[in-house]
Short mmCIF file of C-alpha atoms in Angstrom, two decimals:
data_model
loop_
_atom_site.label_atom_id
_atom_site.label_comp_id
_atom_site.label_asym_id
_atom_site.label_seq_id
_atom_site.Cartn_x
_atom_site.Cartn_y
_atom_site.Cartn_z
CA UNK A 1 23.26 19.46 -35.51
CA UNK A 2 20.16 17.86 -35.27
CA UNK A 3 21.45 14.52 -36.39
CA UNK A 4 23.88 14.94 -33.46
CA UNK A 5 21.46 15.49 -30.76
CA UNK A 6 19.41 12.84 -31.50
CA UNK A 7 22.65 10.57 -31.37
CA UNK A 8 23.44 12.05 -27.73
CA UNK A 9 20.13 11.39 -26.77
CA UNK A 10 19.99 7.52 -27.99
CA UNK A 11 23.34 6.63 -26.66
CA UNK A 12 22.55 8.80 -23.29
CA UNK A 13 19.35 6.44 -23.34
CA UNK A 14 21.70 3.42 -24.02
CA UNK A 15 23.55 4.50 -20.95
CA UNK A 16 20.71 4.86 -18.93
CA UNK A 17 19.88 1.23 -20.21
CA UNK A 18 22.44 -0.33 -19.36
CA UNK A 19 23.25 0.73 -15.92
CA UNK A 20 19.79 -0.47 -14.91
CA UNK A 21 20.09 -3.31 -16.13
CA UNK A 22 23.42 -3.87 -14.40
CA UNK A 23 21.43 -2.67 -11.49
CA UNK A 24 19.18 -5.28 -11.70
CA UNK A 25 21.65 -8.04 -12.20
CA UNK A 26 23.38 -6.82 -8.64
CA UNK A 27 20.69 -7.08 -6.96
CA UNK A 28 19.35 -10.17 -8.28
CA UNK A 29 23.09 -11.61 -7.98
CA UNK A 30 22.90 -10.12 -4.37
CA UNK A 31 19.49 -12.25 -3.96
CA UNK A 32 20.39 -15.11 -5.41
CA UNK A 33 20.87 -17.31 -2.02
CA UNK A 34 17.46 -16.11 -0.93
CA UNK A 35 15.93 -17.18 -3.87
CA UNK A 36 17.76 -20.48 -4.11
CA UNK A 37 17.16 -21.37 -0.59
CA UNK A 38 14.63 -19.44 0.56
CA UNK A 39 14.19 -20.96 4.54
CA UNK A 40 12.52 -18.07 5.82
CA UNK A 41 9.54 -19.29 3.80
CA UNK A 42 9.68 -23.00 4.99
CA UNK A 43 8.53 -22.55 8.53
CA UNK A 44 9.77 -23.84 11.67
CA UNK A 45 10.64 -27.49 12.27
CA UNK A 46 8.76 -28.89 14.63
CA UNK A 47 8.41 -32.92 14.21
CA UNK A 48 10.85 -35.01 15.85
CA UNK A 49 11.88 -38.55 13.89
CA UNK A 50 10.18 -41.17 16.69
CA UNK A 51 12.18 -43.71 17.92
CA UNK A 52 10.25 -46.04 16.37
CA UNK A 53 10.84 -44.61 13.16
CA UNK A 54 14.15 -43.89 12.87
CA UNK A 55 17.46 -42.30 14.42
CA UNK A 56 18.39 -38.69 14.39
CA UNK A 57 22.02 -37.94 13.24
CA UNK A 58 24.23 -34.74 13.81
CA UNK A 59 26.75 -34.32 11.26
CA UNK A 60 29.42 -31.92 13.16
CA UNK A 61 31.17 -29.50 10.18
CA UNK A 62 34.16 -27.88 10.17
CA UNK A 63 33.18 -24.64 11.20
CA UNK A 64 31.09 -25.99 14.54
CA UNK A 65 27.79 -26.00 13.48
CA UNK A 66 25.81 -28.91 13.08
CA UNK A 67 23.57 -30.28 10.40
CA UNK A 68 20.57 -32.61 11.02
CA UNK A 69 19.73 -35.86 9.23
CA UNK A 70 17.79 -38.66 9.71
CA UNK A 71 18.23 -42.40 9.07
CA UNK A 72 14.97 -44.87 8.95
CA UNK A 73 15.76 -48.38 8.61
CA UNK A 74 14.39 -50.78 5.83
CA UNK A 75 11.79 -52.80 7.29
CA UNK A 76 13.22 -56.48 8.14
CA UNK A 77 16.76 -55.08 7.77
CA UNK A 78 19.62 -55.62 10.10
CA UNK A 79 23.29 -56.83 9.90
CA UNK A 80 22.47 -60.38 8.79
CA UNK A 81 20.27 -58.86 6.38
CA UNK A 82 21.22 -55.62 5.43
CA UNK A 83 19.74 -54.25 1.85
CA UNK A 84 19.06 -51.24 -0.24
CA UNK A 85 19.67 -47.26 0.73
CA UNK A 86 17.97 -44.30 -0.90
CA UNK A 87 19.67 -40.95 0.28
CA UNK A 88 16.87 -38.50 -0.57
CA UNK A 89 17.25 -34.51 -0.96
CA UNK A 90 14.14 -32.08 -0.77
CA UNK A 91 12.87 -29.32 -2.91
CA UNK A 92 13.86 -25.76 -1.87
CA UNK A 93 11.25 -24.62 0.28
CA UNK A 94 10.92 -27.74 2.55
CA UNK A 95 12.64 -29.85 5.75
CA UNK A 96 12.98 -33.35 5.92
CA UNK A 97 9.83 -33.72 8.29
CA UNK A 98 7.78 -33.14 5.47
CA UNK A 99 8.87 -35.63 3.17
CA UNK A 100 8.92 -38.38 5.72
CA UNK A 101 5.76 -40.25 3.88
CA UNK A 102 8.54 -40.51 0.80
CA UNK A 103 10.77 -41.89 3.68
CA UNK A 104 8.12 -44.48 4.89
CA UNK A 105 7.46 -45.09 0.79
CA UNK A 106 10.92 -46.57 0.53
CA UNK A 107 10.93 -48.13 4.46
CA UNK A 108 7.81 -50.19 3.95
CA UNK A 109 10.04 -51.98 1.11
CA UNK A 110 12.57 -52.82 3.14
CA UNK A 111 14.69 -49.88 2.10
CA UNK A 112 16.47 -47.75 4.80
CA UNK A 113 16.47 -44.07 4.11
CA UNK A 114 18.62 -41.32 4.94
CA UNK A 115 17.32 -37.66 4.68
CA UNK A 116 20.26 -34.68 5.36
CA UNK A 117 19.02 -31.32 5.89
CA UNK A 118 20.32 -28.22 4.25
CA UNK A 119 22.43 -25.91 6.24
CA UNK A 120 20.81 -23.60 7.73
CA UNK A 121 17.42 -25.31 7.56
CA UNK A 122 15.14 -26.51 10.23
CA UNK A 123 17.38 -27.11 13.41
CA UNK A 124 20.26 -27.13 11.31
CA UNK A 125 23.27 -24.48 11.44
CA UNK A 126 25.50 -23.15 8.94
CA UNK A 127 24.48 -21.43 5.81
CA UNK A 128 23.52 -23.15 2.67
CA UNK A 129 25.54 -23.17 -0.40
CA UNK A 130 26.64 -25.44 -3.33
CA UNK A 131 29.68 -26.62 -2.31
CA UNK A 132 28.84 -26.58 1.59
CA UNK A 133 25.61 -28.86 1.21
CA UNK A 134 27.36 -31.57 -1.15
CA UNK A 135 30.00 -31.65 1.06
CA UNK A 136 27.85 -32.09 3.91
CA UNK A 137 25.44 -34.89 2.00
CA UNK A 138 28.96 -36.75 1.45
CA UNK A 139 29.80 -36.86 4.84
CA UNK A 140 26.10 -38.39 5.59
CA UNK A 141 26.76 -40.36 3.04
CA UNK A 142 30.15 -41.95 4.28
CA UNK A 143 28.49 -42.53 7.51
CA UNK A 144 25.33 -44.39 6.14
CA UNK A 145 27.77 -46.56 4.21
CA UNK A 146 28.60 -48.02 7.80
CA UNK A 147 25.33 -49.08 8.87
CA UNK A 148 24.80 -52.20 9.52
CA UNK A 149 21.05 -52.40 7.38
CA UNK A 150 22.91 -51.17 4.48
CA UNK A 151 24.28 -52.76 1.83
CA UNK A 152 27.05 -50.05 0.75
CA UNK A 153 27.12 -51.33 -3.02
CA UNK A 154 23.20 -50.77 -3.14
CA UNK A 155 22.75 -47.21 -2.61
CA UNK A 156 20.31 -44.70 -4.54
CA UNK A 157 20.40 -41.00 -4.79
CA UNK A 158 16.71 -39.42 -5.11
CA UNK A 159 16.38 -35.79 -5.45
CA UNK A 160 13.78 -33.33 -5.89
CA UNK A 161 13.62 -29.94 -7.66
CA UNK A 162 16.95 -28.59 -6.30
CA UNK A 163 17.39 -31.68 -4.37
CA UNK A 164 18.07 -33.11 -8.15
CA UNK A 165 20.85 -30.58 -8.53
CA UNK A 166 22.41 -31.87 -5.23
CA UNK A 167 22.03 -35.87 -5.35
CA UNK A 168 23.55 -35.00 -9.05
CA UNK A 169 26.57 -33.50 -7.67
CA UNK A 170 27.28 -36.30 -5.34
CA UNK A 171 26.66 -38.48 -8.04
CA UNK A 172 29.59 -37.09 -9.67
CA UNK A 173 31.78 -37.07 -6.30
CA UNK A 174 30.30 -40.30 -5.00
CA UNK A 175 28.67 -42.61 -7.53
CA UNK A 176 25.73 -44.14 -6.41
CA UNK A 177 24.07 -47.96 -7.86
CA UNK A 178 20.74 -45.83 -9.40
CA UNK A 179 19.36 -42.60 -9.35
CA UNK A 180 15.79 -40.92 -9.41
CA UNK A 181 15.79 -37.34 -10.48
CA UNK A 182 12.01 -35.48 -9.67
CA UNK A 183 11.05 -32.71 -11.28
CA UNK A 184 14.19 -31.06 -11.78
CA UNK A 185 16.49 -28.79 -14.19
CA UNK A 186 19.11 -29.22 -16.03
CA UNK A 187 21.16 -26.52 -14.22
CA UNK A 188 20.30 -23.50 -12.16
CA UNK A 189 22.37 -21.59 -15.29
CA UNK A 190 20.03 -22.93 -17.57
CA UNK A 191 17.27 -21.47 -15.93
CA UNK A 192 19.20 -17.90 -15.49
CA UNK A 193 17.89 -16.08 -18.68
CA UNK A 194 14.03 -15.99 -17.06
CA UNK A 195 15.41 -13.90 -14.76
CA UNK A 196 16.96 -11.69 -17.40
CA UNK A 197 20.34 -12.81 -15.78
CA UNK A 198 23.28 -13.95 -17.83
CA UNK A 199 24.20 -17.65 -16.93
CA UNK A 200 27.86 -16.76 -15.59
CA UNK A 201 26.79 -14.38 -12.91
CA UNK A 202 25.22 -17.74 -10.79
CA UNK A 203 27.73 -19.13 -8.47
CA UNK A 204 24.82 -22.00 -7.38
CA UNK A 205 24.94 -23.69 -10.69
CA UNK A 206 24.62 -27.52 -10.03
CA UNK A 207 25.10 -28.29 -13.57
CA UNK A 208 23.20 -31.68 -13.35
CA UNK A 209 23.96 -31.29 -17.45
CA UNK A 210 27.31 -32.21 -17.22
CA UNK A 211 26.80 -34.77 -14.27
CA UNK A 212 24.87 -37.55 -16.20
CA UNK A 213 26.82 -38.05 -19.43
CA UNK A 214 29.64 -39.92 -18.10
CA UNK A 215 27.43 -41.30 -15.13
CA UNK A 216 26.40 -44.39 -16.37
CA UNK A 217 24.17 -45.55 -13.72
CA UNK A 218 20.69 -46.46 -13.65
CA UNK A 219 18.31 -43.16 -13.79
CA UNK A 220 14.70 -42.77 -13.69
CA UNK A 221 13.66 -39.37 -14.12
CA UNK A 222 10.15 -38.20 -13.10
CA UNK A 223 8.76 -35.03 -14.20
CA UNK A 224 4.99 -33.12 -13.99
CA UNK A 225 3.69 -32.05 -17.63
CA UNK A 226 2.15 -28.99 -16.55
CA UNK A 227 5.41 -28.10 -14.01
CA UNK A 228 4.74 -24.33 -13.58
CA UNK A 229 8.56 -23.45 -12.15
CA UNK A 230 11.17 -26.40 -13.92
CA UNK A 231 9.07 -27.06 -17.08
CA UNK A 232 9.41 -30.53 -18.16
CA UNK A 233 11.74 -29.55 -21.23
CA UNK A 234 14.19 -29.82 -17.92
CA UNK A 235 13.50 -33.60 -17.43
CA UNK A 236 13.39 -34.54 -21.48
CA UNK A 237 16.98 -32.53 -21.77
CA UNK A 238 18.33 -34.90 -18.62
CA UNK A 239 16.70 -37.92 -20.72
CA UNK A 240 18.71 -37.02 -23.55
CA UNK A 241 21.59 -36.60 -21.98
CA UNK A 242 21.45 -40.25 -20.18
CA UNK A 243 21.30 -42.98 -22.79
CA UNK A 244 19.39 -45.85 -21.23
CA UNK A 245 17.59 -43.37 -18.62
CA UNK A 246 13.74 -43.96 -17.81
CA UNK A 247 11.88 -41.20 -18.49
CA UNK A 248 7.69 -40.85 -16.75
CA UNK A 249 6.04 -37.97 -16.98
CA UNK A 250 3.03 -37.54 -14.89
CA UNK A 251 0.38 -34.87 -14.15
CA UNK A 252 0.98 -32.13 -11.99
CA UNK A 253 2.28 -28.91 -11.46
CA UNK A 254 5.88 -28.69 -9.47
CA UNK A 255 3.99 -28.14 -5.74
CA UNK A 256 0.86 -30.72 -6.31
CA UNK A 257 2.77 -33.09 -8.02
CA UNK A 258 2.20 -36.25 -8.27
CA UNK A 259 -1.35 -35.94 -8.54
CA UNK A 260 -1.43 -39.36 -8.85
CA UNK A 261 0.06 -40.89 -6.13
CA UNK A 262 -0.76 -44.78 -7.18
CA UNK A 263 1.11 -43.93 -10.83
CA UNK A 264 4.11 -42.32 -9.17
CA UNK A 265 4.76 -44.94 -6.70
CA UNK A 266 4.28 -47.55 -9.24
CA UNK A 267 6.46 -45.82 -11.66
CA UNK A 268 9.62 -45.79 -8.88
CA UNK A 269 8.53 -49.55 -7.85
CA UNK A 270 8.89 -50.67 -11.35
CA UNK A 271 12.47 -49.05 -11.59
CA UNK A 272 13.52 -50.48 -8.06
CA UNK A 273 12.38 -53.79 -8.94
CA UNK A 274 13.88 -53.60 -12.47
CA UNK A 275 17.42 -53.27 -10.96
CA UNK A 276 16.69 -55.85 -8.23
CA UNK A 277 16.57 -53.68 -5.30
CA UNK A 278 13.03 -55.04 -3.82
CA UNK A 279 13.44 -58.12 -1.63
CA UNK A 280 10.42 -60.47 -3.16
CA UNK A 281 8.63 -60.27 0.19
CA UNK A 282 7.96 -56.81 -0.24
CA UNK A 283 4.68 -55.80 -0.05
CA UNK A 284 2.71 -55.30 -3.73
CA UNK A 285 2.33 -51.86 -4.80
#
């Protein structure tokens, strides 16, 4: 009899268990958008592309809502010269305004640029998702393609933290000339288990992981060594899995990196230039 009890009270323990844990994988599963894309912490928008700058797009979806992108010219491009295009996607918790220095980066060397928002970012409508924001970046990108600066067979994907996962996913839709992957993972899935989630409950899973074997494009990845959120195990896995990729790994955490600016923009001049995509009047790094 006593054997017996303490069996009851084990499995009623194992019971217990388990329906907290399921508990906790609801509500983390019920979460999971708000992690992923957590706007409310990115802050208002409130920078408007200049004139001088740039043009602001709106990409009309399906649905009626409108998403916000914006286009900044290589310097010295036009249609009897067009060149280069980097289509550039943002970490998680940020809006294109604040990555417009990357913007000017690529501008300055007489690349145009074209940053899409996420739905439901900024000034932008809709709510973000997977499928929704690839869709939408193709779309951007179809229309960029028609610009007279750009060269359509010269276009680079460069993505950041999740912004990896979604350049990675166009990549397999829409393969671009190169790509630059920063600090990002492997998958979301991958990353599922420090959560205490099993990988098959995410429906975000931008499975970069499956993306770049077949790719076959030129890749630089850049990763921080001391990246606090997507260690760099994430960017030595997406090395692996891309014979011929560059990999440069650089000091920093994921939200201060690089800390050094002069070694990360040499690091992504040396890769443009390697794959001829700096006119040779462009100015030294």
């Amino acid at each position: 009899m006593k054997h017996r009890s303490i069996s009851r009270r084990i499995l009623r323990s194992a019971g217990w268990l388990a329906i907290g844990y399921i508990g906790w994988c609801t509500v983390l599963m019920s979460c999971e958008s708000r992690l992923l894309y957590p706007r409310d912490l990115v802050g208002p928008a409130v920078r408007v592309l200049s004139s001088e700058d740039g043009e602001v797009v709106w990409m009309a979806l399906p649905d009626g809502a409108r998403v916000e992108g914006w286009f900044l010219p290589g310097l010295g491009r036009d249609a009897a010269n067009p060149g280069p295009l980097v289509i550039y996607a943002h970490g998680n918790a940020e809006l294109i305004e604040q990555n417009l220095g990357r913007a000017r980066m690529y501008q300055d060397l007489g690349i145009s640029v074209l940053m899409p928002e996420y739905r439901g970012y900024g000034r932008s409508g809709g709510s973000p998702g997977e499928a929704e924001i690839v869709a939408d970046f193709g779309r951007f990108a179809e229309w960029a393609a028609g610009q007279p600066e750009v060269d359509p067979r010269q276009v680079v994907y460069h993505g950041r933290s999740l912004g990896g996962g979604v350049t990675a996913q166009l990549a397999a839709r829409r393969p671009p000339f190169a790509m630059i992957l920063e600090s990002s993972f492997t998958s979301v899935t991958s990353m599922a288990w420090s959560f205490g989630v099993p990988p098959f409950l995410v429906r975000n899973t931008y499975r970069t992981d499956l993306v770049l074997p077949g790719l076959n494009r030129p890749l630089l990845i850049i990763h921080g060594t001391d990246d606090d959120i997507i260690p760099v195990v994430h960017g030595r896995r997406l090395h692996e899995l891309a014979p011929g990729s560059t990999l440069v790994e650089l000091a920093g955490t994921h939200n201060d990196f690089p800390q050094d600016e002069r070694a990360y923009r040499a690091a992504i001049r040396m890769f443009l230039d390697e794959h001829g995509l700096v006119p040779a009047n462009a100015p030294a790094p």
